[in-house]
CSV table of C-alpha atoms in Angstrom, one decimal:
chain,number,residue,atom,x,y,z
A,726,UNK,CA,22.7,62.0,-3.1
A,727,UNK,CA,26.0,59.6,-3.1
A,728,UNK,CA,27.8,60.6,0.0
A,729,UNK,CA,30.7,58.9,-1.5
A,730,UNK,CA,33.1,62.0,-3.1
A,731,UNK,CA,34.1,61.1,-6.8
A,732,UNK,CA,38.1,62.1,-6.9
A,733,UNK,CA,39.1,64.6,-9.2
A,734,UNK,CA,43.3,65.2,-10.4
A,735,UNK,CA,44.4,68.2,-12.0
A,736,UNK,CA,46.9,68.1,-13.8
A,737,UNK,CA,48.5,71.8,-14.6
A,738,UNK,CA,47.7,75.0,-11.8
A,739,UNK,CA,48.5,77.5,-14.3
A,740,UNK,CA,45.9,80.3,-15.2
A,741,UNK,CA,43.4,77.9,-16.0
A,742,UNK,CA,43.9,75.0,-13.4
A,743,UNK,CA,44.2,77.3,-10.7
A,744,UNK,CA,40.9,78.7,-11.5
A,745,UNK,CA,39.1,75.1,-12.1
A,746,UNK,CA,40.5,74.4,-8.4
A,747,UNK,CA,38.4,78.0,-7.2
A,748,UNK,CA,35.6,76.9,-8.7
A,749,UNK,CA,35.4,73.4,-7.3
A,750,UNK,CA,36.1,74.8,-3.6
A,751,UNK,CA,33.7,77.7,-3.5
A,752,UNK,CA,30.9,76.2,-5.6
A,753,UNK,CA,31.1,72.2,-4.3
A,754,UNK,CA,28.0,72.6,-2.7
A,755,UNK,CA,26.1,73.5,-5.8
A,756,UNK,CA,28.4,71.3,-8.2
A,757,UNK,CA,27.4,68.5,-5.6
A,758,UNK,CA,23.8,69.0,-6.2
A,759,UNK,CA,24.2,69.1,-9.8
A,760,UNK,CA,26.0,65.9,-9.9
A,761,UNK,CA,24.5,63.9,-7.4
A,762,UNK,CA,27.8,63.5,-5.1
A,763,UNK,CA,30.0,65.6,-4.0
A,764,UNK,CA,33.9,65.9,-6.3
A,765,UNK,CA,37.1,66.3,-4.1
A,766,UNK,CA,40.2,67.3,-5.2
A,767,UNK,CA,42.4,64.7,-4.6
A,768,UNK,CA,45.5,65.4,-6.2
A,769,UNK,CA,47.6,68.5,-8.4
A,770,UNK,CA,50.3,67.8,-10.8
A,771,UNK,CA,52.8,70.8,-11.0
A,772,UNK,CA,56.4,71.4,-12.2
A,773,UNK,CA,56.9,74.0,-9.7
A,774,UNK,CA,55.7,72.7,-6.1
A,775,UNK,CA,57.4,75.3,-3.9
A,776,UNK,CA,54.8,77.9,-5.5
A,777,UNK,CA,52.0,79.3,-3.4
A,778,UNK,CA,48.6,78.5,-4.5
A,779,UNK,CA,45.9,79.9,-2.8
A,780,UNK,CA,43.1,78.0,-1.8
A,781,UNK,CA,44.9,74.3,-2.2
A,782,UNK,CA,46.4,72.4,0.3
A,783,UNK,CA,49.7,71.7,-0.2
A,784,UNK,CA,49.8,68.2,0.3
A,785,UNK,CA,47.5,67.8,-2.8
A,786,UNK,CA,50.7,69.0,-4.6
A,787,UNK,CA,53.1,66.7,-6.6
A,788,UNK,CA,55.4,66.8,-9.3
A,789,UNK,CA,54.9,62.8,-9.9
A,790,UNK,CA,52.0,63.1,-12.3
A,791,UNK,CA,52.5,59.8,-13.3
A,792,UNK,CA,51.6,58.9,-10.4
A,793,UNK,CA,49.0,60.7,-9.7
A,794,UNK,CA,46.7,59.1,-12.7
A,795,UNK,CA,47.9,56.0,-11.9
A,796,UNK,CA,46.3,55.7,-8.0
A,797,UNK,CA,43.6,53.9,-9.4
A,798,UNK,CA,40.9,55.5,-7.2
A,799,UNK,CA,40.9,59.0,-9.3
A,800,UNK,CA,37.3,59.2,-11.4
A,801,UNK,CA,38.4,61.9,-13.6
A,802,UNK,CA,41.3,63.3,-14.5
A,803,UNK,CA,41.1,67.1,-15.6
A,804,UNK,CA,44.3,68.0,-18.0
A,805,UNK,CA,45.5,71.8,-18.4
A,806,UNK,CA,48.7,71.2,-19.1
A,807,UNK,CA,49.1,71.5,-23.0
A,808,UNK,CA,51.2,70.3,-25.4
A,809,UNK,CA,51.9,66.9,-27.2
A,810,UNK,CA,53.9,65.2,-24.4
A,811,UNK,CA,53.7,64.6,-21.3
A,812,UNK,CA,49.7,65.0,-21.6
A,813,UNK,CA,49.4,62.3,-24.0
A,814,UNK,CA,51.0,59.8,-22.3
A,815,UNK,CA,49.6,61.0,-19.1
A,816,UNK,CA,46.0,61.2,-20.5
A,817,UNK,CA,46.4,57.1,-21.8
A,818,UNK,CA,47.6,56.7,-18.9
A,819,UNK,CA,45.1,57.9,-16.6
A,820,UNK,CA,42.5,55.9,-19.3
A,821,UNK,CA,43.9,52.6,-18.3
A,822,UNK,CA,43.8,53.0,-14.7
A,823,UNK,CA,40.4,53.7,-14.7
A,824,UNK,CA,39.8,57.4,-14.8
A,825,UNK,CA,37.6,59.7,-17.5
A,826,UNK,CA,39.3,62.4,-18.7
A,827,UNK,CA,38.7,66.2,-19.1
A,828,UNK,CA,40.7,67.8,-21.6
A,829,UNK,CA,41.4,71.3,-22.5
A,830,UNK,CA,44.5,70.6,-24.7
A,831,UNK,CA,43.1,71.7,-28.7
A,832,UNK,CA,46.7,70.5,-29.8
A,833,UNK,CA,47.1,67.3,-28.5
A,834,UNK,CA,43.0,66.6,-29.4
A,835,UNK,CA,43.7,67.8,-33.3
A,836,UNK,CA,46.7,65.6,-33.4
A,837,UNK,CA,45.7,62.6,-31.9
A,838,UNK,CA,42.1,62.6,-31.0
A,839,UNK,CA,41.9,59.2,-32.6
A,840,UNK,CA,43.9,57.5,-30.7
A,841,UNK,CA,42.4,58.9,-27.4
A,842,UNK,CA,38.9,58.8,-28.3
A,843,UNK,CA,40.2,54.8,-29.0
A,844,UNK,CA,41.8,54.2,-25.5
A,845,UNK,CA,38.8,55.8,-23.7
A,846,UNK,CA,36.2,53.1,-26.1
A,847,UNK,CA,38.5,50.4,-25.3
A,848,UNK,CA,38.1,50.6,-21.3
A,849,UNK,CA,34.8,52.4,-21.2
A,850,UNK,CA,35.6,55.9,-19.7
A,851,UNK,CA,35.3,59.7,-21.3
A,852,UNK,CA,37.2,62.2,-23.1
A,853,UNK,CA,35.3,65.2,-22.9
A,854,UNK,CA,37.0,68.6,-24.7
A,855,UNK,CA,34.5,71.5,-24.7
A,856,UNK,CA,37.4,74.0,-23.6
A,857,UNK,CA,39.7,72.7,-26.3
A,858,UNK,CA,37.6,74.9,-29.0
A,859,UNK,CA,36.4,78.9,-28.3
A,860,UNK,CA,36.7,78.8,-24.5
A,861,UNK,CA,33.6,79.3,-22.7
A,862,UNK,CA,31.1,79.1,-25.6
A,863,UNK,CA,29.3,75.7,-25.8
A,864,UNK,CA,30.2,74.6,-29.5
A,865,UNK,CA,31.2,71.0,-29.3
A,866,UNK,CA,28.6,69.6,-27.1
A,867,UNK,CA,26.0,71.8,-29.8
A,868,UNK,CA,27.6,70.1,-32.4
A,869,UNK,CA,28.1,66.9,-31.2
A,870,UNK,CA,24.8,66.5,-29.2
A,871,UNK,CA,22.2,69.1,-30.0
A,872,UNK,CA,22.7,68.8,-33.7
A,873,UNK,CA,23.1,64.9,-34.3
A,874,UNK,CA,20.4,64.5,-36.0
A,875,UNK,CA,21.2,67.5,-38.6
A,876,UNK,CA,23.4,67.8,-41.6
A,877,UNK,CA,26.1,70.3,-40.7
A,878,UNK,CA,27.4,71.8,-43.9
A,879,UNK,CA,29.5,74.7,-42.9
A,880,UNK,CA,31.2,76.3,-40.1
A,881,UNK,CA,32.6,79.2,-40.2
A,882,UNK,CA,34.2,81.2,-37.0
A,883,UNK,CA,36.8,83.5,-35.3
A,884,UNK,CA,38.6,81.1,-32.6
A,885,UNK,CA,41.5,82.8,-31.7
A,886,UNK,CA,40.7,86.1,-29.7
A,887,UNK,CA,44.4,87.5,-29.8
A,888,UNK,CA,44.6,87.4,-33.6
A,889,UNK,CA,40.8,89.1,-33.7
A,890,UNK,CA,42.1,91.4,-31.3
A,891,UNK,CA,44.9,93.1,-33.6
A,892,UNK,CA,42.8,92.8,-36.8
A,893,UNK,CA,39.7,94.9,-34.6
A,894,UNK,CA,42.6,97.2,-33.8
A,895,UNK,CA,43.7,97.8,-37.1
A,896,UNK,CA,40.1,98.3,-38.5
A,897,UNK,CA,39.0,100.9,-35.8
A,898,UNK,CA,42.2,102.9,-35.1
A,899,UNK,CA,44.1,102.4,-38.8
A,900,UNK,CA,46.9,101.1,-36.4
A,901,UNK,CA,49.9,99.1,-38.2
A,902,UNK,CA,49.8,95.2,-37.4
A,903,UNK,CA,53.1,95.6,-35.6
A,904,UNK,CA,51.4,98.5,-33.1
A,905,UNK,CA,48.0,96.6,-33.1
A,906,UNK,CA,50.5,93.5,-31.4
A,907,UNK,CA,52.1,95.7,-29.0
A,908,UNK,CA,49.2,97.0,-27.5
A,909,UNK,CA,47.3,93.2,-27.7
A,910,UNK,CA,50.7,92.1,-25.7
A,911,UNK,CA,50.7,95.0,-23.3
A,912,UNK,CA,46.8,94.4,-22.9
A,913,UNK,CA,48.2,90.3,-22.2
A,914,UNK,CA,46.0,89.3,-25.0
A,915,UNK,CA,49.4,88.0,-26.7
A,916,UNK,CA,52.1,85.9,-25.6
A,917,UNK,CA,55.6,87.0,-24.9
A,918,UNK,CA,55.5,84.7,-28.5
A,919,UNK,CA,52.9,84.9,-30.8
A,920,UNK,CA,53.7,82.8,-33.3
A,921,UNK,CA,50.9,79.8,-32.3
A,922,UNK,CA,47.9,82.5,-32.6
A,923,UNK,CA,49.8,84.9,-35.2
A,924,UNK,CA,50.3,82.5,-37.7
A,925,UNK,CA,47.0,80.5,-37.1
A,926,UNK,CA,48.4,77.6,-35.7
A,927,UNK,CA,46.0,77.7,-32.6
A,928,UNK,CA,43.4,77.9,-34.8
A,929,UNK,CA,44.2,75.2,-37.1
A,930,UNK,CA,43.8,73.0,-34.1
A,931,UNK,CA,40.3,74.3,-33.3
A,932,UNK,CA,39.1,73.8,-36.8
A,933,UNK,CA,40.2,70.2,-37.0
A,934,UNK,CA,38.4,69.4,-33.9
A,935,UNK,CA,35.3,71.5,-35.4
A,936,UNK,CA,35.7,69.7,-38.8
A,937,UNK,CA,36.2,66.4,-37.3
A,938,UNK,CA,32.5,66.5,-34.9
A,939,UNK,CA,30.6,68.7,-37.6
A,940,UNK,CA,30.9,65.9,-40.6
A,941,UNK,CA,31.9,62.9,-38.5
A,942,UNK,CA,35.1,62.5,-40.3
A,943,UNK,CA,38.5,62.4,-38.7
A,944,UNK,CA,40.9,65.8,-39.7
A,945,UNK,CA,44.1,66.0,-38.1
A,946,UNK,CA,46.2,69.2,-37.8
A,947,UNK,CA,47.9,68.0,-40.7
A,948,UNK,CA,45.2,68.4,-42.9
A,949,UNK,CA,44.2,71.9,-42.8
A,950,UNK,CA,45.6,74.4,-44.2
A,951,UNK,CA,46.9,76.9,-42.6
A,952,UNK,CA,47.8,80.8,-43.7
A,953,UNK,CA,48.6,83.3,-40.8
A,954,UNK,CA,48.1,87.4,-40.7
A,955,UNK,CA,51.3,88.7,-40.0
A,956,UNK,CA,51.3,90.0,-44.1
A,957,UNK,CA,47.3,92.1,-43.0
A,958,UNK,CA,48.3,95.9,-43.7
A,959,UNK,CA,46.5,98.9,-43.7
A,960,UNK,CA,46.3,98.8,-47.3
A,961,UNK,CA,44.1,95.7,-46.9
A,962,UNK,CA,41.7,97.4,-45.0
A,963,UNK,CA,41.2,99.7,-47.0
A,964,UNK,CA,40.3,98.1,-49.6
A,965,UNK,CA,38.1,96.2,-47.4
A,966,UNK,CA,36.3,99.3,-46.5
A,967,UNK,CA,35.9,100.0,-49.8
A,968,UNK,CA,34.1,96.6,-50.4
A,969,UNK,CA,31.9,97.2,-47.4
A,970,UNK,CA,33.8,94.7,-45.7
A,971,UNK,CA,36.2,94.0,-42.5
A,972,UNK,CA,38.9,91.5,-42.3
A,973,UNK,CA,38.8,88.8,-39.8
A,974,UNK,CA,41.5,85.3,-39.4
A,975,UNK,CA,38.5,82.6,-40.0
A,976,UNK,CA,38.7,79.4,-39.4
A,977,UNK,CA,36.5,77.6,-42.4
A,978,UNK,CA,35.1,74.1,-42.2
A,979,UNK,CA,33.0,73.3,-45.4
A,980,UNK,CA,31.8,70.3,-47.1
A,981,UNK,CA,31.8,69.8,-50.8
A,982,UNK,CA,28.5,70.9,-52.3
A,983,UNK,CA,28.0,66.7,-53.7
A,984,UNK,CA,28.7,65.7,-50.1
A,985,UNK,CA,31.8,63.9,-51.4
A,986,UNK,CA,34.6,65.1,-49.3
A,987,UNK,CA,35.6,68.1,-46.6
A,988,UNK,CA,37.6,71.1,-46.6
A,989,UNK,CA,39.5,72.8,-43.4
A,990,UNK,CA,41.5,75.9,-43.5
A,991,UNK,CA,42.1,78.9,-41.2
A,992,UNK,CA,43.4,82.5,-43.1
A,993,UNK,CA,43.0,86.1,-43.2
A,994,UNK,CA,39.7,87.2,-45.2
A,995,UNK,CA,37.5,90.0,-46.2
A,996,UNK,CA,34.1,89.1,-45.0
A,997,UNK,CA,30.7,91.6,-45.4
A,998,UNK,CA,30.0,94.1,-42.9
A,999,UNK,CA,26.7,92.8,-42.8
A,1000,UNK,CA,27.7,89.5,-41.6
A,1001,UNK,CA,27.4,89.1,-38.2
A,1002,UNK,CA,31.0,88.1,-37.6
A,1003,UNK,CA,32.4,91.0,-39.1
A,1004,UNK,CA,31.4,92.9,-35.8
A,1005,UNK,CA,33.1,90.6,-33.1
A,1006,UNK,CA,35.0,93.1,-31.7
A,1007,UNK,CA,38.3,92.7,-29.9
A,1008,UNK,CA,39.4,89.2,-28.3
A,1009,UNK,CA,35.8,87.7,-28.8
A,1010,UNK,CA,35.5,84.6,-30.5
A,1011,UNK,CA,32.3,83.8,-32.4
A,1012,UNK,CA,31.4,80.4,-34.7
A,1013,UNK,CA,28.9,80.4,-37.3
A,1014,UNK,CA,27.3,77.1,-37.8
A,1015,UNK,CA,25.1,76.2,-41.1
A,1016,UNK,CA,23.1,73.2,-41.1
A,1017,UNK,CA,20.4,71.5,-43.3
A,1018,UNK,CA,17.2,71.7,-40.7
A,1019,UNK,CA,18.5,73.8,-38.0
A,1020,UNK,CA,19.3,76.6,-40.7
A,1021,UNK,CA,21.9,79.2,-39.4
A,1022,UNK,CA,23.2,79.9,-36.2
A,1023,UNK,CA,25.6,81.7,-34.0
A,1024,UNK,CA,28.0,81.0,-30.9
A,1025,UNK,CA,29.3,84.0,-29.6
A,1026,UNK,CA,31.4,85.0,-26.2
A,1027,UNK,CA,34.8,85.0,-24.6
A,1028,UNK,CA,37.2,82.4,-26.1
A,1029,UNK,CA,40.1,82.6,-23.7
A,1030,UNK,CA,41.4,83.0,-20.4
A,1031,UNK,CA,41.1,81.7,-17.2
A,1032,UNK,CA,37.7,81.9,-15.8
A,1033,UNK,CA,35.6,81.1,-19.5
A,1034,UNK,CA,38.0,78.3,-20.1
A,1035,UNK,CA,37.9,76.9,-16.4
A,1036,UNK,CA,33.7,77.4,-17.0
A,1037,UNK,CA,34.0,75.2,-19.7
A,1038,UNK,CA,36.1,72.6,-18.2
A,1039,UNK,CA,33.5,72.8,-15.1
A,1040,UNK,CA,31.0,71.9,-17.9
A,1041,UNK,CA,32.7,68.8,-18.5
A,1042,UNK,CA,33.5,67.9,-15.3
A,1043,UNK,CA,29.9,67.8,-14.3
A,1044,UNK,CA,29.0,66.2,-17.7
A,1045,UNK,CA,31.8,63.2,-17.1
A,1046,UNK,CA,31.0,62.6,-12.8
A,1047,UNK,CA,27.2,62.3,-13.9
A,1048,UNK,CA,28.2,59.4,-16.4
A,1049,UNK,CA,30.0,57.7,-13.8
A,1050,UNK,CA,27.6,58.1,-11.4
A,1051,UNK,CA,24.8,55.8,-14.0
A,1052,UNK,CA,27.5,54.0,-15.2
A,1053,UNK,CA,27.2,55.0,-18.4
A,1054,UNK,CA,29.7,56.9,-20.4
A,1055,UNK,CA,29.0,59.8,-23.4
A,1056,UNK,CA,29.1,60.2,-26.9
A,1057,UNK,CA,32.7,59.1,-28.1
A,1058,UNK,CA,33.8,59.7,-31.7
A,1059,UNK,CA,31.6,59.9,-34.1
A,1060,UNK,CA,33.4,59.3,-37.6
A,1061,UNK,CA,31.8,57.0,-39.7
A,1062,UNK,CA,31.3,59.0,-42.1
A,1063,UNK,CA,34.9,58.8,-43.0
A,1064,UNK,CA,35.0,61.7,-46.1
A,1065,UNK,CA,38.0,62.7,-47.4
A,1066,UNK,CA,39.4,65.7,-46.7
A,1067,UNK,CA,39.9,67.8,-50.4
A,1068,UNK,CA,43.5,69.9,-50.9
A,1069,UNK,CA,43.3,73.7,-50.6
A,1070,UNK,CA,43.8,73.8,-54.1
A,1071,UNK,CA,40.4,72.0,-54.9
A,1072,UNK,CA,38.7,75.3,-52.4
A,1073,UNK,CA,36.6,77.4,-54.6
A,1074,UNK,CA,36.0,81.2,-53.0
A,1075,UNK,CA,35.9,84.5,-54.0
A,1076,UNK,CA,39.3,86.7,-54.6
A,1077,UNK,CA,40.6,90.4,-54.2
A,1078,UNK,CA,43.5,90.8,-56.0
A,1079,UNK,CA,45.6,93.9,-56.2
A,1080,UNK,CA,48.0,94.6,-58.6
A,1081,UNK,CA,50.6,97.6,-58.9
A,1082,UNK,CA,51.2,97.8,-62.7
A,1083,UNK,CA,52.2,100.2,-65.5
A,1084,UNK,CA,49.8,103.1,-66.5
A,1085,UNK,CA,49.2,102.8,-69.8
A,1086,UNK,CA,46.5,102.2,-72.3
A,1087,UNK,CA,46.1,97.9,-72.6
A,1088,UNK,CA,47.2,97.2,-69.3
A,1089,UNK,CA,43.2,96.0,-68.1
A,1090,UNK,CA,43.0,94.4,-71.4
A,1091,UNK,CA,46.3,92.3,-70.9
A,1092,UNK,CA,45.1,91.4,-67.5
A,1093,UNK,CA,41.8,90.7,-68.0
A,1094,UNK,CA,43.3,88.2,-71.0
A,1095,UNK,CA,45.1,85.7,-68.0
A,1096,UNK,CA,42.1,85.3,-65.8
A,1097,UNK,CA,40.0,84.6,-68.4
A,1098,UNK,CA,42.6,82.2,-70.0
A,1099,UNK,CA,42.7,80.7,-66.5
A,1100,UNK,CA,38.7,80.0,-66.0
A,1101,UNK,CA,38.2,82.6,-63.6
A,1102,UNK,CA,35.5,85.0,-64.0
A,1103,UNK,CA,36.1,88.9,-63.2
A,1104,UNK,CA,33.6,90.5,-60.8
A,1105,UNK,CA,34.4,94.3,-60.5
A,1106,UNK,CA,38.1,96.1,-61.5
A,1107,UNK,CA,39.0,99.5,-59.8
A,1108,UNK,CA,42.4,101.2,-61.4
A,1109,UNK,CA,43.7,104.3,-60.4
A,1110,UNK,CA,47.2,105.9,-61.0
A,1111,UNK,CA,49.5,108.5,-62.2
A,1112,UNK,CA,53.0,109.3,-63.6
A,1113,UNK,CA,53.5,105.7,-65.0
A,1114,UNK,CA,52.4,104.0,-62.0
A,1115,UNK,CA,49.1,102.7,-61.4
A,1116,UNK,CA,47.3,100.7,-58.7
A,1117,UNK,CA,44.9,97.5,-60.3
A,1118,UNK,CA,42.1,96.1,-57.8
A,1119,UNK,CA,40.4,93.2,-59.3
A,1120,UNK,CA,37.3,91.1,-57.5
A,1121,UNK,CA,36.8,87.6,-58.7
A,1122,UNK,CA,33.0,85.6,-58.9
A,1123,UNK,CA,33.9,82.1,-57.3
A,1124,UNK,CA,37.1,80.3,-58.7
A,1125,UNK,CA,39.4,77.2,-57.6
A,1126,UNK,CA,42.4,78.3,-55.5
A,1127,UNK,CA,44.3,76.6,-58.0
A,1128,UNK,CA,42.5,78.5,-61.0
A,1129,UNK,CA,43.4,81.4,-59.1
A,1130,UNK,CA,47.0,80.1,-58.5
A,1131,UNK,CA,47.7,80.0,-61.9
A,1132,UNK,CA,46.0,82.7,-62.9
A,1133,UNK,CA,48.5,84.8,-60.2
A,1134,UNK,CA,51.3,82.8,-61.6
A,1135,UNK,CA,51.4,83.9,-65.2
A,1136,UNK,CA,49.9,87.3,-64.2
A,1137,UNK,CA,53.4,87.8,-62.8
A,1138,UNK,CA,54.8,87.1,-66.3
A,1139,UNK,CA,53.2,90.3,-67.2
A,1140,UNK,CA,56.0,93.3,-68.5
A,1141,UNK,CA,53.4,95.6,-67.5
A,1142,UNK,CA,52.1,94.0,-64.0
A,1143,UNK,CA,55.3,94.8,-61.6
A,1144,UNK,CA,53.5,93.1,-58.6
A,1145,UNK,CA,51.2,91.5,-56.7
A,1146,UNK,CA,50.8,93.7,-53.6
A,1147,UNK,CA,48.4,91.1,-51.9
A,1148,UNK,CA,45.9,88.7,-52.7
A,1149,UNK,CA,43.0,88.0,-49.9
A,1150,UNK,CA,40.0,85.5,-50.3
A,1151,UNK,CA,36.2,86.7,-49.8
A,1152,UNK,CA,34.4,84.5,-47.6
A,1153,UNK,CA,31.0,85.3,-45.6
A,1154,UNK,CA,28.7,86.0,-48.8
């Protein structure tokens, strides 16, 4: 074994950092065997350094992190900070002085992974980002190692375990999305502000990462679309349930049955009960991969906090020292295959539709008129009602979101249709 210690700065001692610091103290022994020589701690980056962390010595503590990644004797840099800026600067940074990075930032990753994975090529070191996606389940190193030599053609996951939380909530105790938050805030499964996981930002991030590794393409943030959950009522589920289906917020990565192109999007949908997603319960997170030889298969565990995260990041950590040890550095980017990635408008999926229209004889008729006018096939209707009012529930075969767009669109027009109450796709079959 190297006697020599490899140098390790963490930038960030929040939940996660303070926890990747634990590990490293009361498991260097065995992470020293596992790597071939031992990893020291040699420097934390912090905005407040008067706070008392347990377990590191103060005088590792700095608020120059600049600095810090700039030594020139640091072998990897581990960043929990989050955010854009200062992490991407500090992470180029750290690159050019001669460190290997660990990231656990999904944001920064899905914005500018490019650009990183670049800087790390040009001067030879790693960018590793297993905890950027699903916390402590492996699911980028599977991807990006285990099935390189297979065709992925789908995947298809819950990734954030606050929004999968409330929707759980909401399915098993008919709570309101507005109580289902409460109690995931209360539980601290939701930030003081939700919006990020609420609204499927978060998400978005993890399946450009996912979409980028699975079909060796680059997707930014920018290019998925994005629909949040916030609009999910008990209604929904009910008609859910009467589908033999659940609601989940999935992120979907797909590509296009010739091959030619790529789809990414994260939004609320009714998936089968006999799925095996449709029973993550509470804040699990859970991925469904579908390739060519490997067939189908399933990632499944804690996606958040501060011990699965920290295990993932540990992962890395290991992974990246090893490397430096044989002088040899890891799979970078892989995105030669450079598809483009298709509008949401180009998706083709199944709908549920409901409709509150009049009661009265040629309603079904008018509407059934539109989507056929529009292309899109009609898979099952359910119409109840009374006193001039009447509820219309109708379930599409497969159809173009922009089929079903316009379809919506001149349904609308309708005298006799006097709303859409909500419109959710059908994914999972």
């Amino acid at each position: 074994m190297r006697t020599r210690p490899l140098k390790v700065a963490l930038l960030g001692c929040g939940v996660v950092g303070s926890e990747v610091a634990r590990i490293m103290t009361t498991h260097a022994d065995d992470l020293a065997a596992r790597i071939g020589a031992p990893v020291e701690l040699a420097g934390v980056a912090v905005r407040r350094p008067d706070k008392v962390r347990e377990g590191i010595d103060p005088a590792l503590v700095t608020t120059d992190a600049t600095a810090l990644v700039k030594r020139g004797d640091i072998d990897v840099v581990v960043e929990v900070i989050g955010g854009i800026e200062p992490a991407r600067t500090l992470i180029t940074t750290a690159i050019e002085h001669g460190a290997s990075v660990v990231s656990a930032n999904k944001a920064l990753i899905a914005q500018d992974g490019a650009a990183l994975h670049a800087a790390a090529d040009e001067y030879g070191k790693d960018l590793y980002y297993e905890a950027a996606v699903a916390g402590a389940i492996p699911l980028i190193r599977p991807l990006r190692e285990s099935l390189a030599g297979d065709k992925v053609n789908r995947v298809l996951g819950i990734v954030n375990g606050t929004t999968n939380f409330i929707l759980d909530a909401m399915d098993t105790t008919g709570a309101g999305y507005q109580e289902a938050l409460d109690e995931a805030t209360a539980l601290g499964y939701a930030e003081a502000d939700p919006t990020a996981d609420v609204e499927g930002f978060d998400a978005a991030a993890k399946a450009a990462i996912l979409a980028g590794i699975a079909f060796h393409t680059r997707v930014r943030l920018d290019d998925v679309y994005r629909e949040g959950m916030t609009e999910v009522t008990a209604a929904d589920f009910a008609s859910a349930k009467e589908m033999g289906c659940t609601i989940k917020l999935l992120a979907i990565c797909e590509r296009a049955a010739d091959g030619g192109s790529v789809t990414a999007r994260v939004h609320p949908a009714m998936i089968p009960l006999s799925h095996p997603l449709a029973n993550v319960r509470e804040a699990y997170n859970a991925v469904f991969v579908e390739s060519e030889a490997a067939g189908q298969l399933m990632f499944y565990g804690p996606g958040a906090g501060g011990s699965p995260t920290a295990s993932a990041v540990l992962g890395d950590l290991v992974a990246v020292c090893r490397n430096r040890i044989g002088g040899a550095t890891g799979p970078g980017e892989s995105a030669y295959a450079a598809l483009p990635v298709s509008p949401m408008g180009d998706v083709v999926t199944r709908y549920h539709i409901s409709l509150d229209v009049a009661d009265k004889p040629g309603v079904l008729a008018q509407v059934a008129t539109v989507f056929a006018e529009h292309g899109v096939s009609i898979d099952t209707v359910r119409q109840s009602g009374k006193d001039g009012e009447a509820s219309l529930v109708v379930v599409t075969h497969r159809a173009s979101d922009a089929a079903l767009g316009g379809t919506v669109e001149a349904l609308r027009k309708l005298d006799t249709v006097r709303g859409v109450a909500s419109i959710m796709r059908v994914e999972g079959e």
